[in-house]
Amino acid sequence: MLIEDSCTQVHETRSHTRSSAEEEGKIGKGKQKAENGGRDSEQQRASKTKKAKVEGENRDANGKPAAVVAAEFEEFCKATRQHLSINEMRRILEANEQDPSGSDDAVVPRCQDMMFYGPLEKCPVCYNQVDCSGSNYRCRGAYSEWSTCIYTTTDAWRRDQPVKIPEGIGDETVKEWINKQDSRRYPCRELTSSNKPFGGLMISLSGRLSRTHQTWREEIEKHGGKVSNNIIGANSLVVSPAERERGGSSRVGEAMERNIPVVSENWLIDSIQKQQAQPLDAYGVVSDLIPEGRGIPWDKMDPNEEALKSLTAELKLYGKRGVYKDSMLQEQGGFIFEKDGILYNCAFSLCDQGRGINEYCVLQLIQVPDKNMHLYYKKGRVGDDPKADERIEEWNNVDDALKEFVRLFKEVTGNEFETWEREKKFQKMRLKFYPIDMDDGIDVRHGGLSARQLGVAAAHCKLEPLVANFMKVLCSQEIYRYAMMEMGYDCPDLPMGMVTDLHLKRCEELLKFREDLKRAPDSGDKANVLWLDFSNKWFTLVHSFRPFIMKNLQELADHVAAGLECIRDINVASRLVGDMSGATVDDPLSDRYGRLGCSVAPLDKESDDHKMILKYLETTYEPIKLGDVTYGASVENIFAVESGAGPSYEEVKKLPNKILLWCGTRSSNLIRLLQKGLLPSVCQIPAPGYMFGKAIVCSDASAEAARYGFTAVDRPDGFLLLAVVSLGEQITEMSAAPDVRDAKELEEKKVSVKGLGRKKPDESQHFKWVDDVKVPCGRLVASEHSDGPLEYNEYAVYDPKQVCMRFVVAVKYEEQNVVAGEE
């Protein structure tokens, strides 16, 4: 029989649960009241409730101890396996509106849980099946074609109705159980407690991590740990990627002296994912052990070691005509097969953080001269994945090879190959890959100048020496590799620096997500899954080593808007630089300078313009603080520039209300700015740089621009821009971020905006430069807007015809001092 004890259990409804709890509370309350002489304050009532809970927490609503109920459930499970077949269990689930699909291993425990504890309600987020994992209830459905739902709870709702058993199911024992169960209450399922991976640990943070210190503090405390501002008393020190490269900060040195483990950020990430604190020595940053010796996958390494590996790794796929490096067929003269204008070369990405999936796939038809056709296929996690599914097949019949290519494309994506390549129509399927639409060109990280070519190229260049060195920087692989590495978009298997405009447009369309947030709750499960879905979309279209679930608009600005602009600009650089892997004696730098369409001339250091710019930078600059260290900026060279794109200076100087303003940029973005001119931001986000919508944003503080130009402590060179901006006759001042609707109205009316910062240049030091251009030079002082979101003033204009880039300032960031304390 199905066990007699389990038949004594009756249905537990929500009303029954509350009634039982109230009765237990009354018992506890009475006892507590007697002990305290009848006092009835709020504090006493809270204490009584807690006591009642403790007294009753190990018994279910029927008064049975939880251990007894668990034992009965175990016996019940054994009995169901004897008296019910798998197919009968599926029918029972279906009759009770539970999901009957899945493997036998999934169906059996789902049916047993439902029959013993009651039918579960659907997931409140995606309305799919919720299953009990033992420690919690987890949704096993999909929120969308991009995302597995991550809804979990420890208090799932169950229906207050008897289990329905379809006709013709079960033997006499099952029928006996059916007859008795109508009048019985369900027991409450006791869950095993989930572990807090940082329970009892004191963790200290140092340096610029991939997430802010405040974000990590919240995560650590959520998972049972505490964050200390000091080394003393800490169990470990989590440091930034740059610490090891530059020898470590004072905090690192102190930790080493006290024998406190110094670990990478991956220790936090892996411990949270695995719900168990990982061994500290496996993540030691100052250890001499190599990453391979620790057995840590590439995407789980310390960010600094991962960076070194990615920077030295050759790009394996550099564009639509690139033969994947691991195939080894390029060495035999292999090339991508082309037929009817279609190149048979595809790259794919898939990110579903709900299932822990972050993979890429490459599919190519490669023609080797005087040999058969080769089909190359590889699928795996980013980096050198030893478990990757990789194969190469040789076909002596081209048509058969084409059919196999098309079959694999559909298997991987769920879409037809020809439709995608000819019409660029694609439908994302659940747990299927999405194509990274490569362009027919060469990623600048592959085609740019390598380290060994840089000196030779400059030596043979006919340009003025300072301009030649300037172009040498812009045409080198290094700055683009660094930019991609810093953002985590440097997967060597996917050419994110050489994608089509269509792919970039699809990425940009994702930023409409900002508008979706207005209709979503600020917090809770539905808000979390909305952010998850967006994050999965983004990290599928823009493959990353380190995908994560974004949680706020600042992360949207830092990782999506800024990332998209950087990738877009690197694609422009890829098209201009092309393939420079050949001989450098042909003066490729002069050739690329001609393609730039922009005049670049160094300023005489004794000139008035040079002195004016130095004064403007020095008075409006504040050192950048990174962890314990602050960095100043010294000027190396200043170049006067005039781009062929956009208005000329002669045109802008005729406009009213002109001002000289700073613009920040990554070095990797400079080619696009010089060739295309200053262009509006990609979206509106209430964060610095994006607050005023699709505008060209500048500042009167070089300190603000330096934030964007600063790269890292081990790469001290950067660039700042100076532009002449006409603010027009009408200027709107704002101390807070406008909403999306107001930002769009500003865009349409093209009204200039001055965002008021917490600091501003001293107005008494402002002066006029040539052609009535105002220079807002002056020592930075506190403004009356101390509660505003902007630290420095920002100026937004919506018409590119009002802006002319005038100077490029090459700077070097230098360490000034060491200050104890947190970031």
PDB file of C-alpha atoms in Angstrom, residues 296-472:
ATOM      1  CA  ILE A 296      40.565  27.431 -13.432  1.00  0.00           C
ATOM      2  CA  PRO A 297      38.856  27.913 -16.822  1.00  0.00           C
ATOM      3  CA  TRP A 298      39.863  30.982 -18.828  1.00  0.00           C
ATOM      4  CA  ASP A 299      36.617  32.806 -18.092  1.00  0.00           C
ATOM      5  CA  LYS A 300      37.061  32.068 -14.374  1.00  0.00           C
ATOM      6  CA  MET A 301      40.648  33.298 -14.048  1.00  0.00           C
ATOM      7  CA  ASP A 302      41.749  36.350 -12.178  1.00  0.00           C
ATOM      8  CA  PRO A 303      40.818  39.223 -14.521  1.00  0.00           C
ATOM      9  CA  ASN A 304      44.461  40.300 -14.725  1.00  0.00           C
ATOM     10  CA  GLU A 305      45.649  36.857 -15.814  1.00  0.00           C
ATOM     11  CA  GLU A 306      42.725  36.474 -18.188  1.00  0.00           C
ATOM     12  CA  ALA A 307      43.651  39.888 -19.623  1.00  0.00           C
ATOM     13  CA  LEU A 308      47.262  38.886 -20.176  1.00  0.00           C
ATOM     14  CA  LYS A 309      46.112  35.691 -21.868  1.00  0.00           C
ATOM     15  CA  SER A 310      43.626  37.487 -24.143  1.00  0.00           C
ATOM     16  CA  LEU A 311      46.104  40.237 -25.025  1.00  0.00           C
ATOM     17  CA  THR A 312      48.707  37.717 -26.121  1.00  0.00           C
ATOM     18  CA  ALA A 313      46.205  35.409 -27.810  1.00  0.00           C
ATOM     19  CA  GLU A 314      45.860  35.794 -31.547  1.00  0.00           C
ATOM     20  CA  LEU A 315      42.389  36.601 -32.806  1.00  0.00           C
ATOM     21  CA  LYS A 316      41.123  33.277 -34.156  1.00  0.00           C
ATOM     22  CA  LEU A 317      38.371  34.717 -36.359  1.00  0.00           C
ATOM     23  CA  TYR A 318      38.837  38.242 -37.736  1.00  0.00           C
ATOM     24  CA  GLY A 319      35.965  38.674 -40.207  1.00  0.00           C
ATOM     25  CA  LYS A 320      33.699  37.082 -42.794  1.00  0.00           C
ATOM     26  CA  ARG A 321      36.623  35.865 -44.933  1.00  0.00           C
ATOM     27  CA  GLY A 322      38.759  34.697 -42.037  1.00  0.00           C
ATOM     28  CA  VAL A 323      39.547  30.983 -41.765  1.00  0.00           C
ATOM     29  CA  TYR A 324      39.266  29.999 -38.110  1.00  0.00           C
ATOM     30  CA  LYS A 325      42.774  29.641 -36.709  1.00  0.00           C
ATOM     31  CA  ASP A 326      42.216  26.325 -34.904  1.00  0.00           C
ATOM     32  CA  SER A 327      41.261  24.601 -38.161  1.00  0.00           C
ATOM     33  CA  MET A 328      44.940  24.879 -39.274  1.00  0.00           C
ATOM     34  CA  LEU A 329      43.675  25.084 -42.880  1.00  0.00           C
ATOM     35  CA  GLN A 330      44.761  28.662 -43.505  1.00  0.00           C
ATOM     36  CA  GLU A 331      48.351  27.419 -43.394  1.00  0.00           C
ATOM     37  CA  GLN A 332      47.464  25.212 -46.378  1.00  0.00           C
ATOM     38  CA  GLY A 333      46.097  28.159 -48.344  1.00  0.00           C
ATOM     39  CA  GLY A 334      42.508  27.473 -47.286  1.00  0.00           C
ATOM     40  CA  PHE A 335      39.860  30.152 -47.865  1.00  0.00           C
ATOM     41  CA  ILE A 336      36.160  30.546 -47.085  1.00  0.00           C
ATOM     42  CA  PHE A 337      33.942  28.975 -49.745  1.00  0.00           C
ATOM     43  CA  GLU A 338      31.710  31.440 -51.577  1.00  0.00           C
ATOM     44  CA  LYS A 339      28.743  30.699 -53.826  1.00  0.00           C
ATOM     45  CA  ASP A 340      26.158  33.041 -55.337  1.00  0.00           C
ATOM     46  CA  GLY A 341      27.474  35.936 -53.259  1.00  0.00           C
ATOM     47  CA  ILE A 342      27.196  34.046 -49.964  1.00  0.00           C
ATOM     48  CA  LEU A 343      30.254  33.363 -47.801  1.00  0.00           C
ATOM     49  CA  TYR A 344      29.813  30.114 -45.898  1.00  0.00           C
ATOM     50  CA  ASN A 345      31.247  31.362 -42.629  1.00  0.00           C
ATOM     51  CA  CYS A 346      29.092  31.800 -39.505  1.00  0.00           C
ATOM     52  CA  ALA A 347      29.787  32.714 -35.897  1.00  0.00           C
ATOM     53  CA  PHE A 348      27.200  32.344 -33.142  1.00  0.00           C
ATOM     54  CA  SER A 349      26.720  33.280 -29.502  1.00  0.00           C
ATOM     55  CA  LEU A 350      24.418  32.080 -26.721  1.00  0.00           C
ATOM     56  CA  CYS A 351      24.081  33.495 -23.206  1.00  0.00           C
ATOM     57  CA  ASP A 352      21.436  32.166 -20.816  1.00  0.00           C
ATOM     58  CA  GLN A 353      22.525  32.945 -17.276  1.00  0.00           C
ATOM     59  CA  GLY A 354      19.555  31.120 -15.804  1.00  0.00           C
ATOM     60  CA  ARG A 355      21.129  27.887 -17.041  1.00  0.00           C
ATOM     61  CA  GLY A 356      24.736  29.011 -16.685  1.00  0.00           C
ATOM     62  CA  ILE A 357      25.268  28.977 -20.475  1.00  0.00           C
ATOM     63  CA  ASN A 358      27.779  31.300 -22.143  1.00  0.00           C
ATOM     64  CA  GLU A 359      29.002  29.715 -25.383  1.00  0.00           C
ATOM     65  CA  TYR A 360      30.114  30.494 -28.911  1.00  0.00           C
ATOM     66  CA  CYS A 361      29.970  28.435 -32.087  1.00  0.00           C
ATOM     67  CA  VAL A 362      31.852  28.628 -35.398  1.00  0.00           C
ATOM     68  CA  LEU A 363      30.705  26.951 -38.624  1.00  0.00           C
ATOM     69  CA  GLN A 364      32.751  27.231 -41.840  1.00  0.00           C
ATOM     70  CA  LEU A 365      33.117  25.700 -45.286  1.00  0.00           C
ATOM     71  CA  ILE A 366      36.780  25.952 -46.210  1.00  0.00           C
ATOM     72  CA  GLN A 367      38.188  25.326 -49.687  1.00  0.00           C
ATOM     73  CA  VAL A 368      41.780  24.135 -49.794  1.00  0.00           C
ATOM     74  CA  PRO A 369      43.506  24.422 -53.207  1.00  0.00           C
ATOM     75  CA  ASP A 370      43.797  21.077 -55.019  1.00  0.00           C
ATOM     76  CA  LYS A 371      41.969  19.320 -52.167  1.00  0.00           C
ATOM     77  CA  ASN A 372      38.444  18.470 -51.126  1.00  0.00           C
ATOM     78  CA  MET A 373      36.039  20.770 -49.311  1.00  0.00           C
ATOM     79  CA  HIS A 374      36.375  20.934 -45.529  1.00  0.00           C
ATOM     80  CA  LEU A 375      33.584  21.622 -43.049  1.00  0.00           C
ATOM     81  CA  TYR A 376      34.791  23.009 -39.720  1.00  0.00           C
ATOM     82  CA  TYR A 377      32.569  23.113 -36.623  1.00  0.00           C
ATOM     83  CA  LYS A 378      33.376  24.167 -33.073  1.00  0.00           C
ATOM     84  CA  LYS A 379      31.129  24.861 -30.081  1.00  0.00           C
ATOM     85  CA  GLY A 380      32.205  25.570 -26.512  1.00  0.00           C
ATOM     86  CA  ARG A 381      32.765  28.069 -23.738  1.00  0.00           C
ATOM     87  CA  VAL A 382      34.863  31.140 -24.318  1.00  0.00           C
ATOM     88  CA  GLY A 383      38.633  30.630 -24.286  1.00  0.00           C
ATOM     89  CA  ASP A 384      40.543  27.383 -24.532  1.00  0.00           C
ATOM     90  CA  ASP A 385      37.741  25.023 -23.585  1.00  0.00           C
ATOM     91  CA  PRO A 386      39.038  21.439 -23.375  1.00  0.00           C
ATOM     92  CA  LYS A 387      35.433  20.193 -23.507  1.00  0.00           C
ATOM     93  CA  ALA A 388      34.590  22.040 -26.724  1.00  0.00           C
ATOM     94  CA  ASP A 389      32.775  20.076 -29.411  1.00  0.00           C
ATOM     95  CA  GLU A 390      35.167  20.438 -32.348  1.00  0.00           C
ATOM     96  CA  ARG A 391      35.382  18.552 -35.610  1.00  0.00           C
ATOM     97  CA  ILE A 392      36.586  18.936 -39.166  1.00  0.00           C
ATOM     98  CA  GLU A 393      35.159  16.853 -41.999  1.00  0.00           C
ATOM     99  CA  GLU A 394      36.420  16.467 -45.544  1.00  0.00           C
ATOM    100  CA  TRP A 395      33.874  16.235 -48.376  1.00  0.00           C
ATOM    101  CA  ASN A 396      34.623  15.240 -51.945  1.00  0.00           C
ATOM    102  CA  ASN A 397      31.168  16.414 -53.071  1.00  0.00           C
ATOM    103  CA  VAL A 398      30.495  20.150 -52.755  1.00  0.00           C
ATOM    104  CA  ASP A 399      26.698  19.801 -52.795  1.00  0.00           C
ATOM    105  CA  ASP A 400      26.812  17.316 -49.930  1.00  0.00           C
ATOM    106  CA  ALA A 401      29.053  19.646 -47.949  1.00  0.00           C
ATOM    107  CA  LEU A 402      26.625  22.511 -48.541  1.00  0.00           C
ATOM    108  CA  LYS A 403      23.689  20.396 -47.354  1.00  0.00           C
ATOM    109  CA  GLU A 404      25.538  19.452 -44.175  1.00  0.00           C
ATOM    110  CA  PHE A 405      26.442  23.117 -43.542  1.00  0.00           C
ATOM    111  CA  VAL A 406      22.780  24.150 -43.941  1.00  0.00           C
ATOM    112  CA  ARG A 407      21.647  21.291 -41.685  1.00  0.00           C
ATOM    113  CA  LEU A 408      24.072  22.280 -38.947  1.00  0.00           C
ATOM    114  CA  PHE A 409      23.029  25.942 -39.210  1.00  0.00           C
ATOM    115  CA  LYS A 410      19.410  24.981 -38.586  1.00  0.00           C
ATOM    116  CA  GLU A 411      20.373  22.610 -35.774  1.00  0.00           C
ATOM    117  CA  VAL A 412      22.358  25.351 -34.046  1.00  0.00           C
ATOM    118  CA  THR A 413      19.921  28.244 -34.579  1.00  0.00           C
ATOM    119  CA  GLY A 414      16.510  26.800 -35.498  1.00  0.00           C
ATOM    120  CA  ASN A 415      16.519  29.060 -38.602  1.00  0.00           C
ATOM    121  CA  GLU A 416      17.058  28.513 -42.323  1.00  0.00           C
ATOM    122  CA  PHE A 417      20.521  29.505 -43.531  1.00  0.00           C
ATOM    123  CA  GLU A 418      19.615  31.007 -46.917  1.00  0.00           C
ATOM    124  CA  THR A 419      16.878  33.218 -45.456  1.00  0.00           C
ATOM    125  CA  TRP A 420      19.276  34.639 -42.909  1.00  0.00           C
ATOM    126  CA  GLU A 421      22.113  35.330 -45.327  1.00  0.00           C
ATOM    127  CA  ARG A 422      19.975  36.856 -48.087  1.00  0.00           C
ATOM    128  CA  GLU A 423      17.207  38.623 -46.155  1.00  0.00           C
ATOM    129  CA  LYS A 424      18.856  39.031 -42.734  1.00  0.00           C
ATOM    130  CA  LYS A 425      15.676  37.783 -41.075  1.00  0.00           C
ATOM    131  CA  PHE A 426      16.239  35.791 -37.922  1.00  0.00           C
ATOM    132  CA  GLN A 427      14.043  34.503 -35.105  1.00  0.00           C
ATOM    133  CA  LYS A 428      15.698  33.683 -31.801  1.00  0.00           C
ATOM    134  CA  MET A 429      14.752  30.225 -30.540  1.00  0.00           C
ATOM    135  CA  ARG A 430      14.944  29.087 -26.937  1.00  0.00           C
ATOM    136  CA  LEU A 431      18.358  27.661 -26.014  1.00  0.00           C
ATOM    137  CA  LYS A 432      19.502  28.156 -29.620  1.00  0.00           C
ATOM    138  CA  PHE A 433      22.411  30.264 -30.825  1.00  0.00           C
ATOM    139  CA  TYR A 434      22.137  33.720 -32.363  1.00  0.00           C
ATOM    140  CA  PRO A 435      24.425  34.792 -35.248  1.00  0.00           C
ATOM    141  CA  ILE A 436      27.146  37.384 -34.809  1.00  0.00           C
ATOM    142  CA  ASP A 437      26.794  39.025 -38.207  1.00  0.00           C
ATOM    143  CA  MET A 438      30.407  39.443 -39.335  1.00  0.00           C
ATOM    144  CA  ASP A 439      31.334  41.982 -41.971  1.00  0.00           C
ATOM    145  CA  ASP A 440      33.566  41.372 -44.983  1.00  0.00           C
ATOM    146  CA  GLY A 441      36.664  43.022 -43.551  1.00  0.00           C
ATOM    147  CA  ILE A 442      39.440  42.571 -40.991  1.00  0.00           C
ATOM    148  CA  ASP A 443      39.172  43.276 -37.269  1.00  0.00           C
ATOM    149  CA  VAL A 444      41.741  45.940 -36.344  1.00  0.00           C
ATOM    150  CA  ARG A 445      42.990  43.679 -33.533  1.00  0.00           C
ATOM    151  CA  HIS A 446      44.194  41.382 -36.318  1.00  0.00           C
ATOM    152  CA  GLY A 447      44.932  43.787 -39.162  1.00  0.00           C
ATOM    153  CA  GLY A 448      46.497  46.627 -37.164  1.00  0.00           C
ATOM    154  CA  LEU A 449      50.196  47.061 -36.521  1.00  0.00           C
ATOM    155  CA  SER A 450      51.729  44.477 -34.225  1.00  0.00           C
ATOM    156  CA  ALA A 451      54.323  45.409 -31.612  1.00  0.00           C
ATOM    157  CA  ARG A 452      57.233  44.434 -33.856  1.00  0.00           C
ATOM    158  CA  GLN A 453      55.914  46.505 -36.752  1.00  0.00           C
ATOM    159  CA  LEU A 454      55.320  49.773 -34.910  1.00  0.00           C
ATOM    160  CA  GLY A 455      58.876  51.108 -34.913  1.00  0.00           C
ATOM    161  CA  VAL A 456      59.548  50.099 -38.524  1.00  0.00           C
ATOM    162  CA  ALA A 457      56.340  51.724 -39.731  1.00  0.00           C
ATOM    163  CA  ALA A 458      57.147  55.020 -37.989  1.00  0.00           C
ATOM    164  CA  ALA A 459      60.732  54.977 -39.315  1.00  0.00           C
ATOM    165  CA  HIS A 460      59.507  54.748 -42.945  1.00  0.00           C
ATOM    166  CA  CYS A 461      56.732  57.321 -42.481  1.00  0.00           C
ATOM    167  CA  LYS A 462      56.906  60.575 -44.444  1.00  0.00           C
ATOM    168  CA  LEU A 463      54.649  62.416 -42.011  1.00  0.00           C
ATOM    169  CA  GLU A 464      55.948  64.941 -39.473  1.00  0.00           C
ATOM    170  CA  PRO A 465      57.477  62.796 -36.659  1.00  0.00           C
ATOM    171  CA  LEU A 466      54.935  63.732 -33.961  1.00  0.00           C
ATOM    172  CA  VAL A 467      52.058  63.096 -36.361  1.00  0.00           C
ATOM    173  CA  ALA A 468      53.661  59.792 -37.404  1.00  0.00           C
ATOM    174  CA  ASN A 469      53.824  58.695 -33.750  1.00  0.00           C
ATOM    175  CA  PHE A 470      50.205  59.809 -33.307  1.00  0.00           C
ATOM    176  CA  MET A 471      49.138  57.654 -36.266  1.00  0.00           C
ATOM    177  CA  LYS A 472      51.278  54.793 -34.993  1.00  0.00           C
TER     178      LYS A 472
END
